[in-house]
């Protein structure tokens, strides 16, 4: 379907389209991401068929289900990366999809107990913690160094696209599956089928693994390898700084997920229509990723992360003074472009500067940090808004983003100009 060898020159997305192994990974990622989003919609849809646990209110079932998704990310984020360095990455990615598909298929045959639903959700979320670092570690093995920026731009844009499209089409897909294949099995068959399809797409991928010596594997225990990743990050300030910038970016987006509910009221929308703002930011991220993918070589030596942080800070500050919905959606698009200018170069930098034998551990730790960064703002953004007001919170976030952006660029600007 695709030529085996990638192009030798850096010419944006066109070089990636000729790289057969990368294309298989990319398409498999799209299907797997779509499966994740539709699975989440499935869990929400299934709640009406389950009675709450004793002492648990009906309205608390949604929050409890969310916890079963987020806790594995906090507990096992780094552990997944350690196994990525010990086992073949394709085995982890394909195996993760197969296991998630089989677990989803088990749902119709298990008792309709809410505790069982929580266990299945917890197990699928745990397996996902192994898939994510394996996927990130596979990209540098499949793509030449000069094409990493375009590769990460493509992954970032389709990941955000899957987020938007997955939640949008999840309910129609599940309704169609229920009517076509039966109410008892139809929905679960579709989600499981997406996971299995992703595994089948990635199965033909071929790349050379960078394996540490066998005696080194036997000597190192998981805890020793985890501490080794911490020592590496402490020593390599460039990678640590890039990871801190990514973590800050995810903190901002997590807080905005909560704040957009209040923003919807400010602009005359219903609370449940807050997704319009997130969708506009997603479109901006896709646009920013497309800019970097096609013209990244022309933007070499430009302070992209600093520009991105300043764009985000500007949008957060201006939000408090506008009243036009159309202008607000346009600002969300600009915010998304700024996010792409941070996320894509920083992810590329981490891949370029991390040795292959450390990929799994570093990306596992990154996955861990990002998941925590997503959880904390979700917990505190609401109470802070109630206490201080929406305008104050947005202005404070704007100031913090400016400070972090300038500090990060000041610390690493000379090196960053040579690698992004």
XYZ file of C-alpha atoms in Angstrom, residues 216-396:
181
model
C 21.603 -5.082 32.075
C 17.922 -6.036 31.888
C 18.350 -8.728 34.512
C 20.232 -6.461 36.935
C 17.801 -3.566 36.871
C 14.551 -3.821 38.779
C 11.567 -1.647 37.816
C 12.144 0.728 40.755
C 15.824 1.094 39.825
C 14.829 1.919 36.257
C 12.293 4.474 37.452
C 14.929 6.231 39.571
C 17.301 6.058 36.586
C 14.776 8.021 34.521
C 14.590 10.654 37.280
C 18.374 10.946 37.353
C 18.455 11.278 33.576
C 15.887 14.075 33.593
C 17.727 15.863 36.393
C 20.941 15.659 34.400
C 19.415 16.605 31.029
C 17.856 19.980 31.761
C 16.871 20.466 28.122
C 14.537 17.439 28.155
C 13.253 18.322 31.624
C 12.495 21.879 30.521
C 10.615 20.622 27.461
C 8.604 18.272 29.664
C 7.765 21.113 32.065
C 6.490 23.199 29.167
C 4.297 20.324 27.979
C 2.994 19.827 31.516
C 2.143 23.530 31.788
C 0.321 23.343 28.469
C -1.806 20.404 29.616
C -2.555 22.169 32.921
C -3.934 25.143 30.988
C -6.111 22.940 28.792
C -7.395 20.953 31.768
C -8.371 24.146 33.578
C -10.051 25.481 30.439
C -12.142 22.305 30.251
C -13.772 23.387 33.513
C -13.773 27.133 32.854
C -15.449 26.832 29.450
C -18.614 25.710 31.225
C -18.743 29.125 32.901
C -17.635 30.823 29.682
C -20.612 29.291 27.894
C -22.937 31.078 30.322
C -21.055 34.362 29.828
C -21.678 34.206 26.065
C -25.342 33.195 26.285
C -24.880 29.473 25.591
C -26.195 26.536 27.562
C -23.740 24.845 29.910
C -23.733 21.661 27.844
C -22.636 23.694 24.794
C -19.207 24.416 26.306
C -17.794 21.946 23.772
C -17.973 24.678 21.102
C -15.000 26.422 22.717
C -12.989 23.200 23.018
C -13.796 22.290 19.426
C -12.584 25.712 18.234
C -9.337 25.221 20.165
C -9.032 21.779 18.588
C -9.412 23.270 15.114
C -6.674 25.748 16.029
C -4.372 22.947 17.144
C -4.945 21.090 13.894
C -4.175 24.277 11.954
C -1.032 24.954 13.991
C 0.159 21.394 13.521
C -0.451 21.699 9.764
C 1.627 24.895 9.664
C 4.511 23.171 11.448
C 4.234 20.040 9.369
C 4.392 21.853 6.055
C 6.638 24.808 6.851
C 8.560 23.639 9.926
C 11.901 23.858 8.103
C 11.238 27.542 7.312
C 10.441 28.226 10.981
C 13.789 26.814 12.119
C 15.493 28.880 14.843
C 12.246 30.735 15.603
C 11.157 30.935 19.278
C 8.072 28.787 18.646
C 7.374 27.784 22.288
C 7.702 31.399 23.472
C 5.371 32.567 20.689
C 2.918 29.819 21.690
C 2.887 30.785 25.372
C 2.422 34.476 24.527
C -0.484 33.641 22.193
C -2.190 31.591 24.913
C -1.624 34.301 27.536
C -3.030 36.959 25.198
C -6.173 34.934 24.568
C -6.743 34.243 28.284
C -6.349 37.931 29.116
C -8.568 39.216 26.287
C -11.327 36.704 27.091
C -12.329 38.749 30.117
C -13.093 41.859 28.041
C -15.072 40.562 25.034
C -18.752 39.748 24.616
C -18.966 38.455 21.028
C -19.360 34.688 20.701
C -17.843 34.680 17.212
C -14.790 36.576 18.449
C -14.489 34.202 21.419
C -14.470 31.164 19.129
C -11.830 32.854 16.954
C -9.687 33.470 20.044
C -10.031 29.797 20.990
C -8.673 28.947 17.553
C -5.670 31.231 18.149
C -5.157 29.559 21.527
C -5.084 26.184 19.778
C -2.456 27.389 17.309
C -0.340 28.593 20.226
C -0.724 25.209 21.905
C 0.545 23.483 18.751
C 3.566 25.805 18.667
C 4.441 24.537 22.160
C 3.408 20.896 22.059
C 4.771 19.802 18.686
C 8.329 21.268 18.991
C 8.685 20.181 22.620
C 7.602 16.607 21.891
C 10.021 16.538 18.953
C 12.803 17.865 21.161
C 12.265 15.132 23.764
C 12.390 12.451 21.059
C 15.537 13.902 19.507
C 17.477 14.373 22.740
C 16.548 11.117 24.512
C 18.681 8.022 23.746
C 16.698 5.034 22.382
C 17.384 2.926 25.492
C 15.663 5.583 27.632
C 12.664 6.248 25.376
C 10.180 4.100 27.257
C 11.122 5.333 30.720
C 11.169 9.005 29.694
C 7.883 8.831 27.765
C 6.318 6.811 30.580
C 7.343 9.493 33.078
C 6.032 12.150 30.704
C 2.712 10.310 30.434
C 2.606 10.135 34.232
C 3.325 13.857 34.653
C 0.781 14.857 32.015
C -1.958 12.750 33.617
C -1.317 14.362 36.990
C -1.242 17.770 35.290
C -4.655 17.019 33.808
C -6.113 15.878 37.125
C -5.062 18.723 39.464
C -6.563 21.650 37.496
C -9.793 19.694 37.037
C -10.052 19.480 40.814
C -9.180 23.089 41.746
C -10.369 25.212 38.781
C -14.036 25.035 39.814
C -13.573 26.019 43.498
C -11.127 28.797 42.551
C -13.622 30.222 40.064
C -16.365 30.145 42.706
C -14.104 31.906 45.216
C -12.338 34.474 42.999
C -14.539 34.819 39.935
C -14.012 33.790 36.327
C -12.254 37.008 35.248
C -9.711 36.869 38.063
C -8.874 33.220 37.389
C -8.361 33.877 33.661
C -6.102 36.886 34.330
C -4.023 34.918 36.849
